[in-house]
Short mmCIF file of C-alpha atoms in Angstrom, two decimals:
data_model
loop_
_atom_site.label_atom_id
_atom_site.label_comp_id
_atom_site.label_asym_id
_atom_site.label_seq_id
_atom_site.Cartn_x
_atom_site.Cartn_y
_atom_site.Cartn_z
CA MET A 1 47.93 -74.39 83.00
CA LYS A 2 47.34 -76.81 86.44
CA ALA A 3 50.15 -77.85 88.48
CA LEU A 4 49.99 -81.68 89.78
CA ILE A 5 51.14 -84.98 90.97
CA SER A 6 51.37 -87.77 89.14
CA VAL A 7 52.20 -90.71 90.33
CA SER A 8 53.17 -94.33 88.52
CA PHE A 9 52.75 -97.87 89.54
CA GLY A 10 54.70 -100.36 89.03
CA GLU A 11 54.68 -104.24 88.83
CA LEU A 12 50.96 -104.49 90.32
CA PHE A 13 49.46 -103.64 86.67
CA LEU A 14 51.16 -106.70 85.45
CA LYS A 15 49.17 -108.84 87.84
CA GLY A 16 46.20 -109.55 85.98
CA ALA A 17 43.05 -110.34 87.41
CA ASN A 18 44.01 -108.81 90.67
CA ARG A 19 45.50 -105.51 89.13
CA LYS A 20 42.16 -103.95 90.67
CA GLN A 21 42.67 -104.95 94.39
CA PHE A 22 46.19 -104.33 94.57
CA TYR A 23 45.61 -101.08 93.06
CA ASN A 24 42.86 -100.15 95.84
CA ASN A 25 45.57 -101.15 98.55
CA ALA A 26 48.02 -98.87 96.87
CA LEU A 27 44.98 -95.53 97.19
CA SER A 28 44.27 -96.88 100.57
CA HIS A 29 48.07 -96.17 101.70
CA ILE A 30 48.64 -93.69 99.64
CA PHE A 31 45.68 -91.50 101.20
CA LYS A 32 46.43 -92.50 104.75
CA ASN A 33 49.64 -91.13 103.96
CA ILE A 34 48.42 -88.01 103.12
CA LYS A 35 45.29 -87.06 104.48
CA SER A 36 46.59 -84.98 107.25
CA ILE A 37 48.94 -82.59 104.81
CA GLY A 38 45.54 -82.30 102.40
CA TYR A 39 44.75 -82.55 98.86
CA ASP A 40 41.83 -81.35 97.33
CA LYS A 41 40.84 -84.15 94.42
CA TYR A 42 42.07 -87.06 92.53
CA TYR A 43 41.34 -88.97 89.44
CA THR A 44 43.29 -91.36 86.97
CA GLU A 45 44.16 -91.45 83.23
CA SER A 46 45.86 -94.14 81.03
CA ALA A 47 47.20 -95.87 84.43
CA LYS A 48 48.21 -92.82 86.26
CA LEU A 49 46.96 -91.30 89.04
CA TYR A 50 46.64 -87.91 89.43
CA ILE A 51 46.39 -86.03 92.85
CA GLU A 52 45.63 -81.87 92.78
CA ALA A 53 47.07 -80.26 95.90
CA ASP A 54 47.99 -77.18 96.88
CA GLU A 55 51.52 -76.65 95.45
CA GLU A 56 53.35 -75.31 98.58
CA ASN A 57 52.17 -78.85 99.83
CA PHE A 58 53.88 -80.93 96.89
CA GLU A 59 57.11 -81.69 99.07
CA ALA A 60 55.73 -83.03 101.80
CA ILE A 61 53.23 -85.18 100.09
CA ILE A 62 55.98 -86.31 97.57
CA GLU A 63 58.18 -87.41 100.56
CA GLN A 64 55.08 -89.19 101.90
CA LEU A 65 54.45 -90.89 98.58
CA GLN A 66 57.72 -92.50 98.57
CA LYS A 67 56.98 -94.67 101.94
CA VAL A 68 54.26 -96.38 99.70
CA PHE A 69 55.06 -99.30 98.27
CA GLY A 70 53.79 -100.15 95.00
CA ILE A 71 54.36 -96.71 93.10
CA ALA A 72 57.70 -97.11 90.62
CA TYR A 73 57.43 -92.66 90.27
CA ILE A 74 56.30 -89.89 91.15
CA ASP A 75 56.50 -86.24 89.00
CA ILE A 76 54.97 -82.79 89.14
CA VAL A 77 53.28 -82.36 85.89
CA TYR A 78 51.54 -79.96 84.51
CA ARG A 79 48.52 -80.35 82.60
CA THR A 80 47.35 -78.28 79.44
CA GLU A 81 45.33 -78.37 76.37
CA LYS A 82 47.06 -80.42 73.39
CA ASN A 83 48.36 -77.78 71.73
CA GLU A 84 52.25 -76.16 70.45
CA GLU A 85 51.81 -73.55 72.29
CA ASP A 86 50.38 -74.31 76.10
CA ILE A 87 52.62 -77.27 75.80
CA PHE A 88 55.99 -75.59 75.37
CA GLU A 89 54.72 -73.10 78.03
CA ALA A 90 54.30 -75.58 80.60
CA ILE A 91 58.24 -77.42 79.16
CA LYS A 92 59.09 -74.18 79.90
CA LYS A 93 58.11 -73.62 83.35
CA SER A 94 58.88 -77.56 83.91
CA ILE A 95 62.29 -76.79 82.76
CA ILE A 96 62.69 -73.51 84.76
CA ASP A 97 61.48 -75.06 88.09
CA ALA A 98 63.00 -78.31 87.81
CA TYR A 99 66.93 -77.02 86.58
CA GLY A 100 67.14 -73.26 85.92
CA LYS A 101 70.15 -72.61 83.82
CA LYS A 102 72.17 -74.90 84.60
CA GLU A 103 74.44 -76.32 81.82
CA LEU A 104 72.69 -79.69 80.98
CA THR A 105 71.88 -82.22 78.16
CA PHE A 106 68.03 -83.42 77.59
CA LYS A 107 65.89 -84.98 75.32
CA VAL A 108 61.87 -84.91 74.54
CA GLN A 109 59.98 -88.17 75.15
CA THR A 110 56.40 -88.08 73.65
CA LYS A 111 54.17 -90.88 74.43
CA ARG A 112 50.38 -90.41 72.43
CA VAL A 113 47.44 -92.40 74.13
CA ASP A 114 45.18 -89.50 71.72
CA LYS A 115 46.62 -91.17 68.33
CA SER A 116 44.08 -88.66 67.21
CA PHE A 117 46.49 -85.80 68.16
CA LYS A 118 47.87 -84.46 64.81
CA TYR A 119 51.40 -84.86 65.78
CA GLN A 120 53.92 -88.25 65.15
CA SER A 121 55.85 -88.93 68.93
CA PRO A 122 59.15 -88.36 66.63
CA GLU A 123 58.02 -85.28 64.74
CA PHE A 124 56.56 -83.38 67.95
CA ASN A 125 59.82 -84.63 70.09
CA MET A 126 62.04 -82.64 66.81
CA LEU A 127 59.50 -79.85 67.13
CA MET A 128 59.79 -79.36 71.01
CA GLY A 129 63.18 -80.17 71.14
CA ASP A 130 64.16 -77.38 68.45
CA LYS A 131 61.74 -75.02 70.80
CA ILE A 132 63.72 -75.71 73.69
CA LEU A 133 67.53 -74.96 72.36
CA ASP A 134 66.22 -71.64 70.76
CA GLU A 135 64.97 -70.58 74.48
CA PHE A 136 67.77 -72.50 76.53
CA PRO A 137 71.02 -71.38 75.25
CA ASN A 138 72.67 -73.80 78.49
CA LEU A 139 70.73 -76.94 77.67
CA LYS A 140 72.04 -79.31 74.82
CA VAL A 141 70.31 -82.25 72.96
CA ASP A 142 71.74 -85.93 74.32
CA ILE A 143 69.26 -88.62 72.68
CA HIS A 144 71.51 -91.34 74.45
CA ASN A 145 72.39 -90.20 77.54
CA PRO A 146 70.52 -86.57 79.03
CA ASP A 147 71.51 -85.58 82.20
CA PHE A 148 67.15 -85.22 82.11
CA LYS A 149 64.07 -85.81 79.91
CA VAL A 150 61.25 -83.90 79.04
CA PHE A 151 58.22 -86.21 79.19
CA ILE A 152 54.98 -85.09 76.90
CA ASP A 153 52.30 -87.20 77.61
CA ILE A 154 48.96 -86.58 74.93
CA LYS A 155 45.94 -88.13 76.91
CA ASN A 156 42.41 -86.44 77.22
CA ASN A 157 44.75 -83.59 78.31
CA ALA A 158 48.89 -83.04 78.03
CA TYR A 159 50.92 -83.60 80.69
CA ILE A 160 54.77 -82.21 80.66
CA TYR A 161 57.16 -83.02 83.31
CA SER A 162 60.62 -82.85 83.52
CA LYS A 163 61.70 -84.30 87.07
CA ARG A 164 61.30 -87.72 88.64
CA TYR A 165 60.68 -88.74 91.93
CA ALA A 166 61.90 -92.46 92.87
CA GLY A 167 58.98 -94.43 94.53
CA LEU A 168 59.35 -98.00 96.55
CA GLY A 169 58.82 -100.19 94.15
CA GLY A 170 57.32 -103.09 95.59
CA LEU A 171 53.89 -104.59 96.01
CA PRO A 172 50.97 -102.52 98.24
CA ILE A 173 50.56 -103.83 101.59
CA GLY A 174 48.11 -106.83 102.13
CA SER A 175 48.58 -108.12 98.76
CA SER A 176 50.71 -111.17 99.78
CA GLY A 177 49.16 -111.78 102.92
CA ASN A 178 49.66 -111.76 106.48
CA GLY A 179 52.85 -112.08 108.15
CA LEU A 180 54.03 -112.33 112.10
CA LEU A 181 57.72 -110.48 112.51
CA MET A 182 59.96 -111.47 115.13
CA LEU A 183 60.48 -108.26 116.47
CA SER A 184 64.21 -108.26 118.05
CA GLY A 185 65.60 -104.53 119.86
CA GLY A 186 68.51 -104.82 116.97
CA ILE A 187 69.38 -104.02 113.79
CA ASP A 188 67.69 -106.87 111.40
CA SER A 189 64.70 -107.35 112.19
CA PRO A 190 62.89 -104.11 110.97
CA VAL A 191 64.68 -104.18 108.22
CA ALA A 192 62.81 -108.00 107.28
CA GLY A 193 59.73 -106.48 108.06
CA TYR A 194 60.01 -103.70 105.59
CA LEU A 195 61.64 -105.80 103.07
CA MET A 196 58.56 -108.40 103.12
CA ALA A 197 55.91 -105.58 103.69
CA LYS A 198 57.51 -104.62 99.75
CA ARG A 199 56.62 -107.45 99.01
CA GLY A 200 53.24 -106.77 99.49
CA MET A 201 52.90 -108.42 103.01
CA LYS A 202 50.58 -107.19 105.82
CA VAL A 203 52.86 -107.11 109.43
CA ASN A 204 52.41 -107.14 112.52
CA ALA A 205 55.02 -108.12 115.40
CA LEU A 206 55.78 -109.70 117.98
CA HIS A 207 57.99 -108.63 120.82
CA PHE A 208 60.22 -111.26 123.62
CA HIS A 209 61.55 -109.38 126.80
CA SER A 210 62.45 -110.87 130.18
CA TYR A 211 61.24 -107.74 132.72
CA PRO A 212 62.27 -107.55 135.02
CA TYR A 213 65.51 -108.77 133.89
CA THR A 214 65.30 -106.22 130.98
CA SER A 215 64.61 -103.20 131.74
CA LEU A 216 61.13 -101.01 130.55
CA LYS A 217 63.37 -98.96 128.32
CA ALA A 218 64.17 -102.26 125.99
CA LYS A 219 60.00 -102.51 126.53
CA GLN A 220 59.95 -99.14 124.78
CA LYS A 221 62.71 -99.13 122.66
CA ALA A 222 60.26 -102.37 120.16
CA VAL A 223 57.26 -100.10 120.69
CA GLU A 224 59.10 -96.93 119.15
CA LEU A 225 60.96 -99.63 116.17
CA ALA A 226 57.38 -100.72 115.64
CA GLU A 227 56.20 -96.98 115.03
CA ILE A 228 59.35 -96.30 112.67
CA MET A 229 58.48 -99.33 110.86
CA SER A 230 54.34 -98.57 109.85
CA GLU A 231 55.56 -95.46 107.94
CA TYR A 232 56.41 -98.00 105.36
CA THR A 233 54.33 -101.19 106.43
CA GLY A 234 50.94 -99.12 108.06
CA PRO A 235 48.95 -99.79 111.02
CA MET A 236 50.46 -102.94 112.91
CA ASN A 237 49.56 -104.85 116.27
CA LEU A 238 52.74 -105.34 118.95
CA PHE A 239 52.08 -108.46 120.40
CA MET A 240 54.59 -108.80 124.33
CA ILE A 241 55.12 -111.64 125.54
CA ASN A 242 57.18 -112.19 128.59
CA LEU A 243 59.93 -115.19 127.74
CA SER A 244 61.54 -114.97 131.30
CA GLU A 245 59.69 -118.13 133.04
CA ILE A 246 60.85 -119.99 129.95
CA TYR A 247 64.57 -118.95 130.34
CA LYS A 248 64.97 -120.06 133.79
CA SER A 249 63.13 -123.21 133.60
CA ILE A 250 65.88 -123.90 130.32
CA ALA A 251 68.82 -122.62 132.49
CA THR A 252 67.59 -125.01 135.63
CA ASN A 253 67.23 -128.14 133.22
CA CYS A 254 69.05 -128.12 130.43
CA ASP A 255 72.82 -127.25 129.57
CA ARG A 256 73.26 -123.69 128.78
CA ARG A 257 75.05 -123.82 125.59
CA GLU A 258 71.56 -125.11 124.03
CA THR A 259 69.84 -121.88 125.67
CA THR A 260 69.77 -119.50 122.36
CA ILE A 261 68.70 -122.23 120.20
CA LEU A 262 65.84 -124.04 122.69
CA SER A 263 64.19 -120.17 123.13
CA ARG A 264 64.07 -119.71 119.58
CA ARG A 265 61.97 -122.48 119.19
CA PHE A 266 59.78 -121.83 122.15
CA MET A 267 59.53 -118.21 120.00
CA VAL A 268 58.66 -119.76 116.91
CA ARG A 269 55.97 -121.91 119.19
CA ILE A 270 54.56 -118.86 120.78
CA ALA A 271 54.67 -116.96 117.58
CA GLU A 272 53.00 -120.18 115.78
CA GLU A 273 50.11 -120.03 118.25
CA LEU A 274 49.54 -116.40 117.82
CA SER A 275 48.90 -116.80 114.11
CA GLU A 276 46.43 -119.63 114.35
CA LYS A 277 44.57 -117.28 116.59
CA TYR A 278 44.81 -114.05 114.19
CA GLU A 279 45.22 -116.04 110.66
CA TYR A 280 48.60 -114.53 110.19
CA LYS A 281 49.94 -116.97 107.26
CA ALA A 282 54.30 -116.78 107.81
CA LEU A 283 56.72 -115.98 110.58
CA ILE A 284 59.60 -113.69 109.84
CA THR A 285 62.87 -113.15 110.46
CA GLY A 286 65.80 -111.28 110.61
CA ASP A 287 68.27 -113.97 110.41
CA SER A 288 70.99 -113.79 107.83
CA LEU A 289 73.31 -116.53 107.19
CA GLY A 290 76.54 -117.23 109.04
CA GLN A 291 75.82 -113.71 111.03
CA VAL A 292 76.08 -114.46 114.84
CA ALA A 293 75.98 -118.66 116.23
CA SER A 294 72.32 -118.92 116.42
CA GLN A 295 71.84 -118.23 112.50
CA THR A 296 74.40 -120.93 111.05
CA LEU A 297 73.05 -123.50 108.49
CA GLU A 298 72.63 -125.90 111.24
CA SER A 299 70.89 -123.60 113.95
CA LEU A 300 68.36 -122.11 111.44
CA SER A 301 67.08 -125.41 110.29
CA VAL A 302 66.61 -126.80 113.98
CA VAL A 303 64.53 -123.29 114.96
CA GLU A 304 62.17 -123.90 112.14
CA GLU A 305 61.37 -127.54 112.59
CA ALA A 306 59.70 -126.39 115.71
CA THR A 307 56.85 -124.71 113.54
CA ASN A 308 54.01 -125.65 110.52
CA LEU A 309 54.42 -122.41 109.23
CA PRO A 310 56.54 -120.98 106.37
CA LEU A 311 59.53 -119.29 107.99
CA LEU A 312 60.76 -115.74 105.64
CA ARG A 313 64.09 -114.56 106.36
CA PRO A 314 64.45 -112.13 103.58
CA LEU A 315 68.13 -110.96 105.17
CA ILE A 316 69.41 -114.06 105.12
CA ALA A 317 71.92 -114.18 101.80
CA MET A 318 72.82 -110.28 102.66
CA ASP A 319 75.87 -108.59 103.87
CA LYS A 320 75.98 -106.70 107.31
CA LYS A 321 76.67 -103.50 105.74
CA ASP A 322 73.70 -103.86 102.87
CA ILE A 323 71.70 -104.36 106.09
CA VAL A 324 72.84 -101.50 107.99
CA ASP A 325 72.40 -98.98 105.16
CA LEU A 326 68.65 -99.85 104.66
CA SER A 327 68.09 -100.05 107.85
CA LYS A 328 69.49 -95.97 107.90
CA LYS A 329 67.41 -95.07 104.80
CA ILE A 330 64.22 -96.48 106.46
CA GLY A 331 65.21 -94.99 109.92
CA SER A 332 65.38 -97.34 112.09
CA TYR A 333 68.88 -97.28 112.75
CA GLU A 334 69.72 -95.03 115.62
CA LYS A 335 66.91 -96.03 117.07
CA SER A 336 68.19 -100.11 117.12
CA ILE A 337 71.63 -99.25 118.19
CA GLU A 338 70.39 -97.39 121.26
CA PRO A 339 72.36 -99.82 124.41
CA PHE A 340 69.43 -101.48 125.89
CA ASP A 341 69.53 -105.64 126.27
CA ASP A 342 66.61 -107.54 124.86
CA CYS A 343 66.44 -111.01 126.36
CA CYS A 344 68.65 -112.80 123.58
CA SER A 345 71.43 -110.86 124.54
CA ILE A 346 70.61 -111.30 128.24
CA PHE A 347 70.53 -115.07 128.58
CA ALA A 348 72.83 -115.41 125.81
CA PRO A 349 75.16 -118.53 126.99
CA ASP A 350 79.13 -117.50 126.51
CA ASN A 351 79.90 -120.70 124.27
CA PRO A 352 76.48 -121.41 122.19
CA LEU A 353 76.13 -123.90 120.29
CA THR A 354 76.19 -123.46 116.12
CA LYS A 355 75.96 -127.25 114.92
CA PRO A 356 73.40 -127.89 117.24
CA LYS A 357 71.64 -132.03 116.48
CA LEU A 358 68.29 -131.63 116.62
CA HIS A 359 68.23 -135.16 117.89
CA TYR A 360 70.36 -133.83 121.45
CA ILE A 361 67.60 -130.82 121.29
CA LYS A 362 64.22 -132.70 121.71
CA MET A 363 66.44 -134.92 124.31
CA SER A 364 66.66 -131.59 126.35
CA GLU A 365 63.11 -130.64 125.33
CA GLU A 366 61.74 -133.80 126.96
CA LYS A 367 63.12 -131.85 130.52
CA LEU A 368 60.46 -129.05 129.94
CA ASP A 369 56.66 -128.89 129.91
CA ILE A 370 56.80 -127.34 126.82
CA ASP A 371 53.08 -127.03 126.43
CA LYS A 372 52.47 -125.59 129.73
CA LEU A 373 55.73 -122.91 129.63
CA VAL A 374 53.88 -121.47 126.13
CA ASP A 375 50.49 -121.47 127.54
CA GLU A 376 51.79 -119.28 130.64
CA ALA A 377 53.95 -117.08 128.25
CA LEU A 378 51.06 -116.87 125.93
CA GLU A 379 48.79 -115.53 129.48
CA THR A 380 51.84 -112.12 129.44
CA ILE A 381 50.73 -110.88 126.68
CA GLU A 382 50.57 -107.18 125.70
CA ILE A 383 48.94 -105.86 122.65
CA ILE A 384 49.79 -102.14 121.66
CA ARG A 385 47.79 -101.16 118.61
CA ILE A 386 50.65 -98.77 116.19
#
C-alpha cells in the first residue's frame, strides 16, 4: 500500500484540441507551487495526476495545490494491488485516517477503468460495503445523502480514497491570454485580478500613484497586494506610474467635478500604451456597477470610450459583501484596508459627476495636452517583478 496525492482536473479536459496545452499549463503551476516543499515523482493515469511525496508533507502540498486554477479535487489516495484483501486494507486505513470512530453514514462508489476486473461496480460496492459495516459498527450506509463516500478506482492499480479537498476550479493560468489589471490600493481590484486569473488569464498589474502627494507606504501597499495575488496568479510584472502631473493639469484647466472621469480616461490610455508594448490583450478593473460615483453606467461608458481594448469588469454585478468575502478568502482584505490613500482618493472631488456626458468631457480634454501628459507619465514608470 502506497499513499499518494491525486489531482483531478476540471473543465480543462473539455477543451478538445487545446487540452494538452491547458494540461501542461496546469502542471507548470502545480510544480512551481510545490517545488519548495518537495516531492519524489509524479505520473498520470486515466486523466488524473498522482504525486508521490513524504506523507508528512501532504498537508503543505495540498494547501499549495488549492491555490492552482484548473484543479477540481485533491485526494489522499492509497494505491494497492487489484484484489479484495489489499483494497479493503486500504479502505480501512483511509476511513480511520479521515474519520476515526465518528458515527457517520457512507456510500461505496467503484469506477472500473480496467474492465477486466472480475467484479462489476455495483457488485463490488456491495461487497466492500458489507465488509465496512462488519469492521466499523459506528458507520451506516446511506446511498442517497452519505456523510462521506469511499471511492475505489480500478485502473492499472487500485486507488482508494474517502476524503476530498476542493480545488479552485477554473482554467490554468495563461490558457486565456494576457491582461493588465488596474491595481488600486483597495479591496476590489485584487479580487478582480483573481477572478480573471481563474478564467485562465495571465494577469499583470498597473498601479498609479501620486508621490509625493501619496506616501511611499501607499506604493509599498500595492506591491504587497500584488505579492498576495501572485500566490494564485503566478509571477507578474507590476508597473508603477506617477499621475501627479496629470492631476495638476486637470485641476488647473478643468471643472473639478470632472476630475475622477478625466483621470480614469488617462489611466486607460496609459494602460493601452503599455498593453501594446507588452502584448496584453485586455484591461481589467475592479468596477462594480453603482458602487461609487465613477461606477455609474454613464461613468463606465465614458471611461471605456477612451480605449480600444476590451475592458473586463468581473465584479460588475457583485455585492460589496461578496467582494469582501472573496478578498478575505484569498488573503488580500487586511492589506487592502490599511489606511494609506491612493491617488484616486487624494484627488477625488467633493461632488463628482455621476452622469457625465461624453461630449462635455471631450470638450474639457481639449484644454489638456493629452499625448504629452501620457508620454510624461510613462517616463515615470517603474517595473517590479513579482
